[in-house]
Coordinates of C-alpha atoms in Angstrom, one line a residue:
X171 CA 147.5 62.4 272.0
X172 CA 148.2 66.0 271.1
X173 CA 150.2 66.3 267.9
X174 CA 151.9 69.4 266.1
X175 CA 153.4 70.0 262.5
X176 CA 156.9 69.9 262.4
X177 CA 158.8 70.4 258.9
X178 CA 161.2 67.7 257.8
X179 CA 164.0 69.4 255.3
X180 CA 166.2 66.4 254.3
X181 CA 169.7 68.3 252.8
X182 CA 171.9 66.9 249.9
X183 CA 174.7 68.4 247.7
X184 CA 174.5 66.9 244.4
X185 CA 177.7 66.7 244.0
X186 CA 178.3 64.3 246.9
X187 CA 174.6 62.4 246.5
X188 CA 176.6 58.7 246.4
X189 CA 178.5 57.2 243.2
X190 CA 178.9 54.3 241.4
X191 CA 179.4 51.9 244.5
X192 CA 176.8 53.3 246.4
X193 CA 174.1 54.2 244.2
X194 CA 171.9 58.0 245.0
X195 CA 172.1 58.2 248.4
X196 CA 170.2 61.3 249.7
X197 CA 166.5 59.9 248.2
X198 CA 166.8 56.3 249.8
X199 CA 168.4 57.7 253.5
X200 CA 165.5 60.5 253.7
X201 CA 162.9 57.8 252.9
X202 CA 165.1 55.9 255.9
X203 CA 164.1 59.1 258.4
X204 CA 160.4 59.3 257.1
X205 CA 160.1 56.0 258.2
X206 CA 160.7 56.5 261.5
X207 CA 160.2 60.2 261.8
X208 CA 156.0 59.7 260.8
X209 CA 156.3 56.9 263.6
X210 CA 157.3 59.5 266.1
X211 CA 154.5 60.4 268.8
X212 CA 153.4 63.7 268.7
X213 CA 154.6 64.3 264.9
X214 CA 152.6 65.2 262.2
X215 CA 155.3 65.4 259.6
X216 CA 155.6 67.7 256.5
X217 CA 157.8 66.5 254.2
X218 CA 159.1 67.6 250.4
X219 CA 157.4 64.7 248.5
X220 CA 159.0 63.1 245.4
X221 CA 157.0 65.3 243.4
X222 CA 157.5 68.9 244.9
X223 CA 161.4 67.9 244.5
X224 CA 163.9 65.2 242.9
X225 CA 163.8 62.4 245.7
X226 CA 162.3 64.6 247.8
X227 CA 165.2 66.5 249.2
X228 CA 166.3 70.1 249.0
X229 CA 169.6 70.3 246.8
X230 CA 169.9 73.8 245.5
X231 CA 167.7 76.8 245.9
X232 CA 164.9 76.3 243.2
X233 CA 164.1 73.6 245.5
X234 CA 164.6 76.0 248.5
X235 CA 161.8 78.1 247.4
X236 CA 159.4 75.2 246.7
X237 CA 160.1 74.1 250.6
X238 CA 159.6 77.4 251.9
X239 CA 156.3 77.5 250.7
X240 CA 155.3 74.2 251.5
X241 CA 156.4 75.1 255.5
X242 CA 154.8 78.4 255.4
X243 CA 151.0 76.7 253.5
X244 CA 151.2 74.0 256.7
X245 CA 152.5 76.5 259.0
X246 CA 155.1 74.5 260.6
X247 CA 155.8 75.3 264.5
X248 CA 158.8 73.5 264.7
X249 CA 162.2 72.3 262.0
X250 CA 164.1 69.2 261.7
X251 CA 167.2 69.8 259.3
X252 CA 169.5 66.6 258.7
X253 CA 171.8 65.9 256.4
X254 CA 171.3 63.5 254.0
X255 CA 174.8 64.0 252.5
X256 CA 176.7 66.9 252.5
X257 CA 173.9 69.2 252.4
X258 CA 173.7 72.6 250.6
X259 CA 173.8 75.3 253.0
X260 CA 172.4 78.0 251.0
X261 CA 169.7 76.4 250.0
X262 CA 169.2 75.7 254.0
X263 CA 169.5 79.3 254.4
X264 CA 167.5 80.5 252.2
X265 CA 164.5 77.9 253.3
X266 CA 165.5 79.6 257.2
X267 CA 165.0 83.0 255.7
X268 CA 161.4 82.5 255.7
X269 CA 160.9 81.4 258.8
X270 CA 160.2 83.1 262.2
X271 CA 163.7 83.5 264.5
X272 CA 161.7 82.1 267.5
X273 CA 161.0 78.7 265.4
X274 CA 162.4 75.4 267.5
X275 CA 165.2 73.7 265.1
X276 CA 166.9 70.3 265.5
X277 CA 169.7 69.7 263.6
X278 CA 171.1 66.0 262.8
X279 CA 173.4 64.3 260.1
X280 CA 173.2 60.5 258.9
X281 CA 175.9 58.2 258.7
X282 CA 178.0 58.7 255.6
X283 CA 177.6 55.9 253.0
X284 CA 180.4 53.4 252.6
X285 CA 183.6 54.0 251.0
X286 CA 184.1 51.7 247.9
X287 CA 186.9 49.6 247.7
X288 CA 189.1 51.7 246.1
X289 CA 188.8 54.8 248.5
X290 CA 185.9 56.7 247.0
X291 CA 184.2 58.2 249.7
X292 CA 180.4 58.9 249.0
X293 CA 178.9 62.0 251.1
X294 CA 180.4 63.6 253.5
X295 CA 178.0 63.9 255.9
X296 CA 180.0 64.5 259.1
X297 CA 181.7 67.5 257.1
X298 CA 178.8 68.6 255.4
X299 CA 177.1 69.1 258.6
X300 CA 179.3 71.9 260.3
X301 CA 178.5 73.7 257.1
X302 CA 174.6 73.1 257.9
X303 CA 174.7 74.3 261.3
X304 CA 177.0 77.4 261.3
X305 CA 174.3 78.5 258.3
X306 CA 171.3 78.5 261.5
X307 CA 173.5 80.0 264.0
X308 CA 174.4 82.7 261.7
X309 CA 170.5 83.7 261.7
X310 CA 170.5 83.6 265.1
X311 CA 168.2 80.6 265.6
X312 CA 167.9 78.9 269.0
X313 CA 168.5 74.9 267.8
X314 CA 169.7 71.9 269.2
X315 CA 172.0 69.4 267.6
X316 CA 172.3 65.6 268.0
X317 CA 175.5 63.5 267.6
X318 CA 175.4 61.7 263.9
X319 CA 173.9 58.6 263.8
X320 CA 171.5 56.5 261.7
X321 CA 167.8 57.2 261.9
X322 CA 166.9 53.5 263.2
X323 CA 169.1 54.0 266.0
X324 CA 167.2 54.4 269.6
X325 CA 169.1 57.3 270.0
X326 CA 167.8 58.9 267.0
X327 CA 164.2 57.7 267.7
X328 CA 164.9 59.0 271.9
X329 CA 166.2 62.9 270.8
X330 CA 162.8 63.0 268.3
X331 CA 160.5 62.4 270.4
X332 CA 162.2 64.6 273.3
X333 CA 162.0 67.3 270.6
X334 CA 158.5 66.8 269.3
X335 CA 157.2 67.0 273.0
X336 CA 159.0 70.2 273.3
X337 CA 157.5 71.4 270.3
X338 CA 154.0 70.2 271.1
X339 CA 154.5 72.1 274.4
X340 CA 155.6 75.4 273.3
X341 CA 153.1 75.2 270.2
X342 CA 150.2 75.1 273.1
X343 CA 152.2 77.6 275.7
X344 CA 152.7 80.2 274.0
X345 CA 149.6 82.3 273.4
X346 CA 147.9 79.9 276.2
X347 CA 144.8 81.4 278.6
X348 CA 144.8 80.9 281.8
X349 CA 141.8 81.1 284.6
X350 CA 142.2 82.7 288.1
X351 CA 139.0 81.9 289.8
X352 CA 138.8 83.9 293.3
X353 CA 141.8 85.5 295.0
X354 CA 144.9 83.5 296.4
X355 CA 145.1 83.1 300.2
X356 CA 146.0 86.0 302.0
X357 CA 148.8 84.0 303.8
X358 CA 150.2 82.8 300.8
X359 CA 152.6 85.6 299.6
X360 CA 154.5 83.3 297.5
X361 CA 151.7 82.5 295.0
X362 CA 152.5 85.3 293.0
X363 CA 153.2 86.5 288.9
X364 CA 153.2 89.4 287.0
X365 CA 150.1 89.0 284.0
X366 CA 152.7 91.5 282.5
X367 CA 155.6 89.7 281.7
X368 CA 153.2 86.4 280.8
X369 CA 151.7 88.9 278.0
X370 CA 155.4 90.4 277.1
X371 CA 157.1 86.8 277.0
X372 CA 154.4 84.4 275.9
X373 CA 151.9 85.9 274.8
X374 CA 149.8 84.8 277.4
X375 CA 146.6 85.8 279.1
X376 CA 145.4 85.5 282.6
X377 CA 141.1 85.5 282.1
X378 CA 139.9 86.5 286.3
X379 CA 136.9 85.8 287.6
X380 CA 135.9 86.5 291.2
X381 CA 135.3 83.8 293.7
X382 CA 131.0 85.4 293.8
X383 CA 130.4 85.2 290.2
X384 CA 131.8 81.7 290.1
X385 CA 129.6 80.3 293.0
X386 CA 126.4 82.0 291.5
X387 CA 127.7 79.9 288.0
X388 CA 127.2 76.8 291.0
X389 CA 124.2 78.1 292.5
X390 CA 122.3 78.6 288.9
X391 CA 123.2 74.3 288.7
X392 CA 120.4 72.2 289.9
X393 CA 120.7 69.3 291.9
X394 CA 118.2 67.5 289.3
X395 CA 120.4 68.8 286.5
X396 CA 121.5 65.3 284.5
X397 CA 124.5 66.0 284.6
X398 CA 124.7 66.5 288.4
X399 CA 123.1 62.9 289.1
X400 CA 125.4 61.1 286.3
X401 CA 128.6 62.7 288.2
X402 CA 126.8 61.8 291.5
X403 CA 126.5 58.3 290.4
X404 CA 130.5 57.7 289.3
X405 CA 131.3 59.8 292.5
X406 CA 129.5 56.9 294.3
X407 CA 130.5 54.0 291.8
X408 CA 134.4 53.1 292.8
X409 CA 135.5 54.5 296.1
X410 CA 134.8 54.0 300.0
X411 CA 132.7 57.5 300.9
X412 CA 133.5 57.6 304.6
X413 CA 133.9 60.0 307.6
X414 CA 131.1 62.9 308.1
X415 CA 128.8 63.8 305.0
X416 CA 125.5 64.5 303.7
X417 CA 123.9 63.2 300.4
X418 CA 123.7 67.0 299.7
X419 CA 127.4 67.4 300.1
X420 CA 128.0 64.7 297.8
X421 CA 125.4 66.8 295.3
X422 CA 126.8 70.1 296.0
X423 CA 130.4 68.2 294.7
X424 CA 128.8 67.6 291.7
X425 CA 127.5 70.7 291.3
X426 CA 130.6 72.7 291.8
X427 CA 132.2 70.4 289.3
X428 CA 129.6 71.4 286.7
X429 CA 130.0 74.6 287.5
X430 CA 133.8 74.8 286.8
X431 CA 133.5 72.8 283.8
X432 CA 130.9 75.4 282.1
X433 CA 133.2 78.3 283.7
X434 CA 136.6 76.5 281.8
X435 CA 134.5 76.7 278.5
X436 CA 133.0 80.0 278.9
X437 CA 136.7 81.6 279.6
X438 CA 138.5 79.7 277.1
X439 CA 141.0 78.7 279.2
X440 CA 143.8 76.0 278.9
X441 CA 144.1 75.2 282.7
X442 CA 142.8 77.4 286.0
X443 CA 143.6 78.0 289.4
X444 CA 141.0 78.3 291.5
X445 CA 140.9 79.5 295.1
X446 CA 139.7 76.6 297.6
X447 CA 139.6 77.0 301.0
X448 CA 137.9 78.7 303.1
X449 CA 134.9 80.1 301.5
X450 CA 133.9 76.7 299.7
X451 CA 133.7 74.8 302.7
X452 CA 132.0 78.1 304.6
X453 CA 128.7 78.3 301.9
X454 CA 128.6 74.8 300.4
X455 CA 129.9 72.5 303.2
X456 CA 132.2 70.9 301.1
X457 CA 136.2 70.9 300.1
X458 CA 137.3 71.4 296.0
X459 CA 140.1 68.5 296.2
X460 CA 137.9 65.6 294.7
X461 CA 136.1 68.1 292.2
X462 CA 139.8 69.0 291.2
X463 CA 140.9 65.3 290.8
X464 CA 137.8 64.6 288.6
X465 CA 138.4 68.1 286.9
X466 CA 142.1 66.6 285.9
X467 CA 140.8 63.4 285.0
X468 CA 139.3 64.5 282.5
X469 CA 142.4 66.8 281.0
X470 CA 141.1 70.1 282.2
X471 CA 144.3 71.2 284.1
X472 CA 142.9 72.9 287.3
X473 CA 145.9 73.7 290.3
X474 CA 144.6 74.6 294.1
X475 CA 144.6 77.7 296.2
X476 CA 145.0 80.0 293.0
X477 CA 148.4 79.3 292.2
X478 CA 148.6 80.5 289.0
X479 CA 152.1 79.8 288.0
X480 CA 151.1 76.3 289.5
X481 CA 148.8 75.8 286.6
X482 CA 151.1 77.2 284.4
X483 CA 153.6 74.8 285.1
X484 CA 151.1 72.0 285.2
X485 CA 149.8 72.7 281.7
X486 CA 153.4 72.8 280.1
X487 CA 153.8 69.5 282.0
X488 CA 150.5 68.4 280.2
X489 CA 151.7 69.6 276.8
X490 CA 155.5 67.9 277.2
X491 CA 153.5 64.2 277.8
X492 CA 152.0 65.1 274.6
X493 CA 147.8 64.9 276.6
X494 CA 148.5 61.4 277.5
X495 CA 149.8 61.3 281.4
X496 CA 147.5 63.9 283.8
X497 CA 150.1 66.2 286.2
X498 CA 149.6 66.6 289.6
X499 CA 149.9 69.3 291.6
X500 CA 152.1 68.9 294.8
X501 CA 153.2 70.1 297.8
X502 CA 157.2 69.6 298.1
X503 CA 156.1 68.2 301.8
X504 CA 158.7 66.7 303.1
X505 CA 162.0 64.1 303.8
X506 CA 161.4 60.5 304.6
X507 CA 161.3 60.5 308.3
X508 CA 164.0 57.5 308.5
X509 CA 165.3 56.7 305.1
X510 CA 167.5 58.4 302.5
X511 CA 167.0 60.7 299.3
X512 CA 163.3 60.1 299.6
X513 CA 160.8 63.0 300.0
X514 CA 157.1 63.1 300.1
X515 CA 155.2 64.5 297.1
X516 CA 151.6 64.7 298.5
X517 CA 148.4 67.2 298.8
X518 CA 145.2 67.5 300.3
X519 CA 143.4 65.3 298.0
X520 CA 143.1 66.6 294.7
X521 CA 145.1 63.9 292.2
X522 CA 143.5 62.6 289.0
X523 CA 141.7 59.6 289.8
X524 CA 144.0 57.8 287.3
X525 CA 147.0 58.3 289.3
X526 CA 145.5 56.0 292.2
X527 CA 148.3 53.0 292.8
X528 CA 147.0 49.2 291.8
X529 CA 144.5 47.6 294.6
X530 CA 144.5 51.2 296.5
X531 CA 141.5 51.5 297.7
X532 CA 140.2 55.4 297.1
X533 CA 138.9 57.3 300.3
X534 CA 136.4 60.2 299.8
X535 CA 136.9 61.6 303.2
X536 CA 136.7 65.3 304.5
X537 CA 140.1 67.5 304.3
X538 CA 142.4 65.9 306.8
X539 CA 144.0 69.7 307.1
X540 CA 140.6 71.7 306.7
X541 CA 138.6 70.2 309.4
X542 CA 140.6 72.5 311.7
X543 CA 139.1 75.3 310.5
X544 CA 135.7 74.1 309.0
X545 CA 134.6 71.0 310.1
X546 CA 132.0 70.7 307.1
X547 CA 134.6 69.5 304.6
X548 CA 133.8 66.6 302.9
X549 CA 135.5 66.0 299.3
X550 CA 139.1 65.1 299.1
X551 CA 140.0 61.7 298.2
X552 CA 143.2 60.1 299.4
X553 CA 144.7 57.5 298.0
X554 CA 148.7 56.4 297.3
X555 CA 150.1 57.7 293.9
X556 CA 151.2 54.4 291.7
X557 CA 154.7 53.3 291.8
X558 CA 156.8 54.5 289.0
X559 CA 159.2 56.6 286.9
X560 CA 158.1 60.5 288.0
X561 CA 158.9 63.9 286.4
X562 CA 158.9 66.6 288.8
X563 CA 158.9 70.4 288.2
X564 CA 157.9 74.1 289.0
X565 CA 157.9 77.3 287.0
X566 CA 158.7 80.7 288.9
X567 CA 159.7 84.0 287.7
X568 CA 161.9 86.6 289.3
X569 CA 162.2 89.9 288.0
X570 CA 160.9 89.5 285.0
X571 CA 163.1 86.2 284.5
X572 CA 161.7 82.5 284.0
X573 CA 163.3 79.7 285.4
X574 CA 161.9 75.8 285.7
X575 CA 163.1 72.9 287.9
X576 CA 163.1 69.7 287.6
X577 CA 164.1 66.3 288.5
X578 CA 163.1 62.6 287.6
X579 CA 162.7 60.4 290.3
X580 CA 160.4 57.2 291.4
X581 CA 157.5 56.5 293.5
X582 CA 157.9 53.7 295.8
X583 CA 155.3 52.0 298.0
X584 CA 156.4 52.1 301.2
X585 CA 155.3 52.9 304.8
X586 CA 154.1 55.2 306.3
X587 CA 151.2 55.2 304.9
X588 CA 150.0 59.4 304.4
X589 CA 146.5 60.8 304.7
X590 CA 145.6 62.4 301.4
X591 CA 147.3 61.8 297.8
X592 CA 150.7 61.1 298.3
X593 CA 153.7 59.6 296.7
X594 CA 157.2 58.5 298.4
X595 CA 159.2 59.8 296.0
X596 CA 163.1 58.4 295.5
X597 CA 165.2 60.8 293.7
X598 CA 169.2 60.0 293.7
X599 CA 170.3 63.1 295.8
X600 CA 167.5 64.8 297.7
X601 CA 169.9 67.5 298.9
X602 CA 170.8 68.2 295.7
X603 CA 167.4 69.1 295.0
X604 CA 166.8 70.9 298.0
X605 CA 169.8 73.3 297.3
X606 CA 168.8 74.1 293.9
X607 CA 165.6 75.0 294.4
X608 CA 166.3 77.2 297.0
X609 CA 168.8 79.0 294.6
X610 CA 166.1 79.3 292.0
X611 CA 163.5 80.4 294.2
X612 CA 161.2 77.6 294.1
X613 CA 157.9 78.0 295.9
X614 CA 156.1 75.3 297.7
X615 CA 154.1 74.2 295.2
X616 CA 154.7 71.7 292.6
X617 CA 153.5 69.6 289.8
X618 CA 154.2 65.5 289.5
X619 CA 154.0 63.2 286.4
X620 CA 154.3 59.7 285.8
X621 CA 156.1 60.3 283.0
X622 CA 160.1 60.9 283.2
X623 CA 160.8 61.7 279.5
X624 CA 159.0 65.1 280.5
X625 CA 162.3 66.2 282.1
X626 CA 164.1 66.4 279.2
X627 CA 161.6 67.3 276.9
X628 CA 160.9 70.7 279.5
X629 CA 164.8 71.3 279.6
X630 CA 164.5 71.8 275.0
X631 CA 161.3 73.6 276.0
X632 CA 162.9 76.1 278.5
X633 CA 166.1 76.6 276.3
X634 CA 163.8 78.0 273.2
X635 CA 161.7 80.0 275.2
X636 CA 164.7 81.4 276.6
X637 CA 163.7 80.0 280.1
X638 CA 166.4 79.1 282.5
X639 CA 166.3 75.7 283.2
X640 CA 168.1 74.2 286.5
X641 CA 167.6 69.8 286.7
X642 CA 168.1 68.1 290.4
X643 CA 170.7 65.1 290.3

């Protein structure tokens, strides 16, 4: 599970830290959020300890400074402020000072304590807290504020984890490398992005390599190489290999998978798109789909037919599910042919061998699609995606403007049944969907995870990287 630092600055006002009835209450409702917060996936919390500050909160601006260092030794990527009480906004401020504008902030505020008998209120948190969040708007920060509640709540517990996937995401997108291995296909005008605005926007870097050097990469593997007979072996171990093959085919898949395994690690790349039809199937007699699935499998993000922004959008799909739940990259394909608001998420045969349904039984067949134009095409495995909750989404850019859709939806099994990997997908208003991603300019292409949290964690994650985000009903 991937996990990211993100600071923890528990505010207090001395002045309103509990009385009498209550006891201090900043100290023992921070140790309340540490609880829970160091519980939250994806988290590795920094947090003033009891010893760097008086409970452990920030109360004035000696403490301030003692923070801001502490954030900036750990290097933090992403804020949670809450009020503990009524917080102390220049010592907030002066802690935000330090920090870069582009930093993802959530804001919160506890319950107040209880009033005594005799009217004596104890912190003020529900005041306190427009104070709090005026000081980060001031300084222009991008941040996102949830209603007050208690940190044990599942509300609380819900909105943290959203915003520690989002954080974990961006951490890992921005400055990401990304492999183009061959050229896209010629009809495929779609397929397109600008390296330009990646760089400009975030920081990003496309790493090329042309489709000749990649298959003398394959063609330097041996078919005696270990690690071509172990991957030979599994590729034989748990599926039905049917339909026309060779044993070498079934070699020169494991081959080509070395091969783009070695080529991931000697570009330094977080996810590729790599061209796959028809020159793979022309020299080797084989299709990429299965390598793909394998390739995915094993959390090396790899989209077909070099759509680029594909694997873009796959790895910040990857990144929002935290490593745990492998994406899959779809074609929109098409409407249930008799019932409503369900559409077909399916391609060739390239899904992570994880994503197979219960008691499916997995096909290694040749491209259902490719055999029209190269009969030697053996490699794509087909099998029914498993039932369940879904994320759906695709990044595209427009003149030099980012925008992402998405949707949550679930896979159900029902007929008919679909050659290659597929998944009936049943969303609550299909032609919702449809007419907002034509207005955003969605391509084709998507990406598909069995994980529906990801939809909300991508819409935090598009509104601090200043992405537009559009969601299907």
């Amino acid at each position: 599970m991937f996990k990211t630092k993100i600071g923890f600055l528990p505010s207090n006002w001395e002045s309103w830290d509990g009385n009498d009835f209550t006891g201090k209450w900043a100290g023992k409702m921070r140790d309340r959020c540490v609880a829970v917060l160091e519980k939250i996936p994806g988290i590795d919390l920094v947090v003033p300890s009891k010893e760097l500050t008086p409970d452990g909160v920030v109360s004035d601006l000696s403490d301030a400074q003692k923070v801001t260092e502490l954030f900036r030794k750990e290097d933090i990527k992403g804020l949670i402020i809450g009020n503990m009480t009524f917080g102390m906004e220049v010592a907030v401020g002066t802690v935000l000072n330090s920090l870069p504008k582009d930093m993802p902030i959530l804001h919160f505020a506890t319950r107040s304590g209880p009033i005594s008998p005799d009217g004596r209120r104890s912190t003020d948190t529900w005041c306190g807290q427009f104070m709090t969040a005026s000081a980060i708007k001031r300084r222009g920060f991008k941040f996102v504020h949830i209603n007050t509640c208690l940190p044990e709540d599942d509300y609380f517990k819900y909105q943290l984890e959203i915003f520690s996937r989002a954080v974990n995401a961006i951490a890992r997108f921005k400055g990401a490398r990304f492999g183009q291995i061959g050229a896209r296909p010629m009809l495929f005008e779609s397929e397109f992005w600008s390296e330009q605005n990646m760089q400009k926007q975030f920081a990003q870097m496309v790493v090329p390599m042309d489709l000749d050097t990649a298959f003398t990469r394959m063609d330097a593997v041996k078919p005696n190489d270990p690690r071509v007979k172990r991957i030979v072996e599994e590729i034989k171990a748990d599926k039905t290999i049917g339909d026309v093959y060779t044993e070498e085919s079934i070699i020169n898949q494991a081959r080509y998978e070395v091969s783009l395994e070695d080529i991931q690690k000697e570009l330094d790349v977080c996810a590729m798109a790599v061209n796959c039809w028809t020159r793979v199937q022309e020299r080797y007699g084989i299709s990429s789909c299965s390598t793909f699935s394998r390739l995915n499998n094993k959390g090396i993000i790899t989209a077909c037919e070099v759509d680029l922004l594909g694997a873009v959008s796959m790895w910040a799909m990857y990144c929002a599910a935290l490593g745990v739940n492998i994406p899959d990259f779809i074609d929109w394909t098409d409407l249930h042919p008799t019932m409503d608001n369900i559409w077909l998420a399916w391609h060739c045969g390239n899904a992570a061998e994880s994503m197979c349904a219960p008691g499916c039984e997995k096909k290694l067949m040749r491209n259902e699609r490719m055999i029209q134009w190269c009969p030697n095409c053996h490699g794509a495995i087909e099998f029914m995606l498993k039932p369940g909750p879904v994320t759906c989404s695709r990044l595209v850019e427009y003149d030099g403007e980012y925008a992402i859709f998405a949707g949550t939806g679930e896979i159900i099994d029902i007929e008919p049944k679909i050659r290659g990997c597929y998944g009936w997908v049943k969303v609550n208003d299909v032609f919702d969907w449809e007419n907002k991603m034509i207005e955003t300019g969605i391509v084709h292409h998507g990406t598909l995870i069995h994980d529906e949290k990801v939809a909300d964690a991508l819409e935090w994650f598009a509104k601090f990287l200043n992405i537009k985000f559009v969601r299907g009903k």
